[in-house]
Amino acid sequence: MSYIHTWFISWHTWFGGVLVRTWGSK
């Protein structure tokens, strides 16, 4: 369970970074 949770957080962190870059570019 903790493995999936860690992967989920990592994916969200990466996704958040992409969103920030996209919003900052606009």
PDB file of N, CA and C in Angstrom:
ATOM      1  N   MET A   1       0.841  -1.203   0.000  1.00  0.00           N
ATOM      2  CA  MET A   1       0.000   0.000   0.000  1.00  0.00           C
ATOM      3  C   MET A   1       0.879   1.259   0.000  1.00  0.00           C
ATOM      4  N   SER A   2       1.874   1.271   0.860  1.00  0.00           N
ATOM      5  CA  SER A   2       2.731   2.460   0.963  1.00  0.00           C
ATOM      6  C   SER A   2       3.444   2.702  -0.360  1.00  0.00           C
ATOM      7  N   TYR A   3       3.746   1.603  -1.090  1.00  0.00           N
ATOM      8  CA  TYR A   3       4.440   1.742  -2.372  1.00  0.00           C
ATOM      9  C   TYR A   3       3.567   2.514  -3.361  1.00  0.00           C
ATOM     10  N   ILE A   4       2.305   2.133  -3.436  1.00  0.00           N
ATOM     11  CA  ILE A   4       1.374   2.818  -4.337  1.00  0.00           C
ATOM     12  C   ILE A   4       1.197   4.273  -3.896  1.00  0.00           C
ATOM     13  N   HIS A   5       1.135   4.478  -2.589  1.00  0.00           N
ATOM     14  CA  HIS A   5       0.943   5.835  -2.072  1.00  0.00           C
ATOM     15  C   HIS A   5       2.124   6.722  -2.465  1.00  0.00           C
ATOM     16  N   THR A   6       3.337   6.180  -2.336  1.00  0.00           N
ATOM     17  CA  THR A   6       4.539   6.953  -2.693  1.00  0.00           C
ATOM     18  C   THR A   6       4.548   7.259  -4.178  1.00  0.00           C
ATOM     19  N   TRP A   7       4.184   6.257  -4.991  1.00  0.00           N
ATOM     20  CA  TRP A   7       4.151   6.463  -6.444  1.00  0.00           C
ATOM     21  C   TRP A   7       3.106   7.521  -6.804  1.00  0.00           C
ATOM     22  N   PHE A   8       1.981   7.467  -6.119  1.00  0.00           N
ATOM     23  CA  PHE A   8       0.905   8.423  -6.381  1.00  0.00           C
ATOM     24  C   PHE A   8       1.370   9.847  -6.080  1.00  0.00           C
ATOM     25  N   ILE A   9       2.081  10.006  -4.945  1.00  0.00           N
ATOM     26  CA  ILE A   9       2.565  11.341  -4.563  1.00  0.00           C
ATOM     27  C   ILE A   9       3.605  11.824  -5.587  1.00  0.00           C
ATOM     28  N   SER A  10       4.478  10.912  -6.005  1.00  0.00           N
ATOM     29  CA  SER A  10       5.512  11.283  -6.976  1.00  0.00           C
ATOM     30  C   SER A  10       4.861  11.737  -8.281  1.00  0.00           C
ATOM     31  N   TRP A  11       3.840  10.990  -8.726  1.00  0.00           N
ATOM     32  CA  TRP A  11       3.148  11.344  -9.968  1.00  0.00           C
ATOM     33  C   TRP A  11       2.469  12.705  -9.828  1.00  0.00           C
ATOM     34  N   HIS A  12       1.853  12.952  -8.686  1.00  0.00           N
ATOM     35  CA  HIS A  12       1.173  14.227  -8.468  1.00  0.00           C
ATOM     36  C   HIS A  12       2.177  15.372  -8.436  1.00  0.00           C
ATOM     37  N   THR A  13       3.345  15.117  -7.834  1.00  0.00           N
ATOM     38  CA  THR A  13       4.375  16.170  -7.766  1.00  0.00           C
ATOM     39  C   THR A  13       4.841  16.515  -9.171  1.00  0.00           C
ATOM     40  N   TRP A  14       5.048  15.485 -10.004  1.00  0.00           N
ATOM     41  CA  TRP A  14       5.493  15.716 -11.385  1.00  0.00           C
ATOM     42  C   TRP A  14       4.394  16.457 -12.166  1.00  0.00           C
ATOM     43  N   PHE A  15       3.160  15.994 -12.007  1.00  0.00           N
ATOM     44  CA  PHE A  15       2.029  16.611 -12.697  1.00  0.00           C
ATOM     45  C   PHE A  15       1.876  18.067 -12.267  1.00  0.00           C
ATOM     46  N   GLY A  16       2.071  18.320 -10.965  1.00  0.00           N
ATOM     47  CA  GLY A  16       1.959  19.689 -10.445  1.00  0.00           C
ATOM     48  C   GLY A  16       3.019  20.574 -11.086  1.00  0.00           C
ATOM     49  N   GLY A  17       4.234  20.037 -11.242  1.00  0.00           N
ATOM     50  CA  GLY A  17       5.316  20.817 -11.852  1.00  0.00           C
ATOM     51  C   GLY A  17       4.964  21.172 -13.291  1.00  0.00           C
ATOM     52  N   VAL A  18       4.379  20.217 -14.004  1.00  0.00           N
ATOM     53  CA  VAL A  18       3.999  20.472 -15.398  1.00  0.00           C
ATOM     54  C   VAL A  18       2.917  21.549 -15.458  1.00  0.00           C
ATOM     55  N   LEU A  19       1.942  21.459 -14.549  1.00  0.00           N
ATOM     56  CA  LEU A  19       0.862  22.450 -14.533  1.00  0.00           C
ATOM     57  C   LEU A  19       1.419  23.838 -14.246  1.00  0.00           C
ATOM     58  N   VAL A  20       2.338  23.918 -13.289  1.00  0.00           N
ATOM     59  CA  VAL A  20       2.924  25.221 -12.932  1.00  0.00           C
ATOM     60  C   VAL A  20       3.651  25.804 -14.134  1.00  0.00           C
ATOM     61  N   ARG A  21       4.387  24.957 -14.856  1.00  0.00           N
ATOM     62  CA  ARG A  21       5.120  25.445 -16.032  1.00  0.00           C
ATOM     63  C   ARG A  21       4.145  25.901 -17.110  1.00  0.00           C
ATOM     64  N   THR A  22       3.062  25.139 -17.276  1.00  0.00           N
ATOM     65  CA  THR A  22       2.082  25.502 -18.306  1.00  0.00           C
ATOM     66  C   THR A  22       1.402  26.823 -17.957  1.00  0.00           C
ATOM     67  N   TRP A  23       0.993  26.957 -16.697  1.00  0.00           N
ATOM     68  CA  TRP A  23       0.308  28.184 -16.279  1.00  0.00           C
ATOM     69  C   TRP A  23       1.258  29.373 -16.324  1.00  0.00           C
ATOM     70  N   GLY A  24       2.529  29.129 -15.937  1.00  0.00           N
ATOM     71  CA  GLY A  24       3.505  30.216 -15.938  1.00  0.00           C
ATOM     72  C   GLY A  24       3.802  30.669 -17.357  1.00  0.00           C
ATOM     73  N   SER A  25       3.732  29.739 -18.309  1.00  0.00           N
ATOM     74  CA  SER A  25       4.017  30.074 -19.706  1.00  0.00           C
ATOM     75  C   SER A  25       2.908  30.939 -20.285  1.00  0.00           C
ATOM     76  N   LYS A  26       1.665  30.681 -19.855  1.00  0.00           N
ATOM     77  CA  LYS A  26       0.531  31.437 -20.410  1.00  0.00           C
ATOM     78  C   LYS A  26       0.658  32.904 -20.025  1.00  0.00           C
TER      79      LYS A  26
END
